[in-house]
């Protein structure tokens, strides 16, 4: 399963928003990411075509099983890498920003090694 960083970020954002809100809409994603609604609409169309999300006629966005799997993987990486960098003495905000970059490029093998070391 190969998916680009932008799509991973959208899926992770949908997951995070779905934990805080009863439903997720494009406008919620645009506000969270500080993106234009038109950009989010294009991204949602692409994610829908790849079967990572479904969108109801009311505009409610839900992750499909494959979309949720990717979102949870990225979210786990983000959380663990942020925690790890913070424990190493990196400022929390910088750790979160760096984790956001690292989470998309780190190999599964390297992430699992870090995960095992951190826990």
Short mmCIF file of C-alpha atoms in Angstrom, two decimals:
data_model
loop_
_atom_site.label_atom_id
_atom_site.label_comp_id
_atom_site.label_asym_id
_atom_site.label_seq_id
_atom_site.Cartn_x
_atom_site.Cartn_y
_atom_site.Cartn_z
CA UNK A 1 0.00 0.00 0.00
CA UNK A 2 1.70 3.17 -1.21
CA UNK A 3 0.08 6.48 -0.34
CA UNK A 4 1.54 9.96 -0.46
CA UNK A 5 2.30 12.11 2.56
CA UNK A 6 -0.52 14.54 1.88
CA UNK A 7 -3.10 11.75 1.80
CA UNK A 8 -1.66 10.30 5.02
CA UNK A 9 -2.01 13.70 6.70
CA UNK A 10 -5.64 14.02 5.60
CA UNK A 11 -6.47 10.52 6.85
CA UNK A 12 -4.75 11.18 10.18
CA UNK A 13 -6.64 14.47 10.53
CA UNK A 14 -9.97 12.74 9.83
CA UNK A 15 -9.14 10.16 12.51
CA UNK A 16 -8.21 12.82 15.07
CA UNK A 17 -11.30 14.90 14.32
CA UNK A 18 -13.54 11.82 14.50
CA UNK A 19 -12.35 11.25 18.07
CA UNK A 20 -13.42 14.78 19.04
CA UNK A 21 -16.55 15.31 16.94
CA UNK A 22 -19.65 13.24 16.24
CA UNK A 23 -19.16 13.77 12.48
CA UNK A 24 -16.36 15.12 10.30
CA UNK A 25 -16.98 17.44 7.36
CA UNK A 26 -14.66 19.01 4.80
CA UNK A 27 -14.99 22.37 6.53
CA UNK A 28 -13.71 20.81 9.79
CA UNK A 29 -10.66 19.44 7.98
CA UNK A 30 -10.02 22.80 6.27
CA UNK A 31 -10.18 24.60 9.62
CA UNK A 32 -7.95 22.06 11.37
CA UNK A 33 -5.26 22.15 8.68
CA UNK A 34 -5.73 25.83 7.79
CA UNK A 35 -6.34 24.89 4.15
CA UNK A 36 -8.81 26.28 1.61
CA UNK A 37 -12.07 24.37 1.40
CA UNK A 38 -11.50 23.89 -2.34
CA UNK A 39 -8.16 22.14 -1.69
CA UNK A 40 -9.78 19.85 0.86
CA UNK A 41 -12.61 19.04 -1.58
CA UNK A 42 -10.12 17.89 -4.21
CA UNK A 43 -8.26 15.78 -1.65
CA UNK A 44 -11.51 14.21 -0.39
CA UNK A 45 -12.47 13.30 -3.97
CA UNK A 46 -9.09 11.58 -4.41
CA UNK A 47 -9.38 9.73 -1.10
CA UNK A 48 -12.92 8.66 -1.96
CA UNK A 49 -11.81 7.37 -5.38
CA UNK A 50 -9.06 5.32 -3.69
CA UNK A 51 -11.62 3.92 -1.23
CA UNK A 52 -9.98 5.42 1.86
CA UNK A 53 -13.10 7.39 2.85
CA UNK A 54 -16.81 7.49 2.25
CA UNK A 55 -18.84 10.68 2.13
CA UNK A 56 -22.55 10.72 2.88
CA UNK A 57 -25.03 12.87 0.97
CA UNK A 58 -24.96 15.21 4.00
CA UNK A 59 -21.20 15.62 3.55
CA UNK A 60 -20.15 13.52 6.56
CA UNK A 61 -16.76 11.89 6.05
CA UNK A 62 -15.93 8.43 7.38
CA UNK A 63 -12.77 6.37 7.09
CA UNK A 64 -13.09 3.02 5.34
CA UNK A 65 -11.28 0.06 6.92
CA UNK A 66 -8.23 0.65 4.67
CA UNK A 67 -8.30 4.40 5.37
CA UNK A 68 -8.58 3.79 9.10
CA UNK A 69 -5.67 1.35 9.02
CA UNK A 70 -3.41 3.96 7.42
CA UNK A 71 -4.66 6.76 9.69
CA UNK A 72 -4.07 4.72 12.84
CA UNK A 73 -0.58 3.73 11.70
CA UNK A 74 0.39 7.37 11.04
CA UNK A 75 -1.23 8.54 14.28
CA UNK A 76 0.62 5.89 16.31
CA UNK A 77 3.90 6.92 14.72
CA UNK A 78 3.22 10.58 15.39
CA UNK A 79 2.34 10.02 19.04
CA UNK A 80 5.25 7.69 19.78
CA UNK A 81 7.86 9.75 17.92
CA UNK A 82 6.68 12.94 19.63
CA UNK A 83 6.92 11.26 23.04
CA UNK A 84 10.36 9.83 22.24
CA UNK A 85 11.79 13.14 21.02
CA UNK A 86 10.36 14.93 24.05
CA UNK A 87 12.00 12.38 26.37
CA UNK A 88 15.29 13.10 24.60
CA UNK A 89 14.91 16.75 25.63
CA UNK A 90 13.42 18.24 22.47
CA UNK A 91 10.87 21.02 23.03
CA UNK A 92 7.33 19.61 22.74
CA UNK A 93 6.29 21.80 19.81
CA UNK A 94 9.45 21.04 17.86
CA UNK A 95 9.13 17.34 18.70
CA UNK A 96 5.57 17.29 17.30
CA UNK A 97 6.66 19.10 14.12
CA UNK A 98 9.61 16.75 13.59
CA UNK A 99 7.48 13.69 14.34
CA UNK A 100 5.04 14.87 11.67
CA UNK A 101 7.84 14.80 9.11
CA UNK A 102 9.46 11.57 10.28
CA UNK A 103 6.21 9.59 10.51
CA UNK A 104 5.87 9.53 6.73
CA UNK A 105 9.36 8.37 5.79
CA UNK A 106 10.48 6.04 8.57
CA UNK A 107 10.58 2.36 7.65
CA UNK A 108 8.38 -0.10 9.49
CA UNK A 109 11.51 -1.84 10.78
CA UNK A 110 13.03 1.36 12.22
CA UNK A 111 9.74 2.43 13.75
CA UNK A 112 9.26 -0.96 15.41
CA UNK A 113 12.80 -0.76 16.86
CA UNK A 114 12.12 2.71 18.29
CA UNK A 115 8.74 1.53 19.60
CA UNK A 116 10.36 -1.44 21.34
CA UNK A 117 13.08 0.82 22.82
CA UNK A 118 10.64 3.50 24.04
CA UNK A 119 8.21 1.08 25.72
#
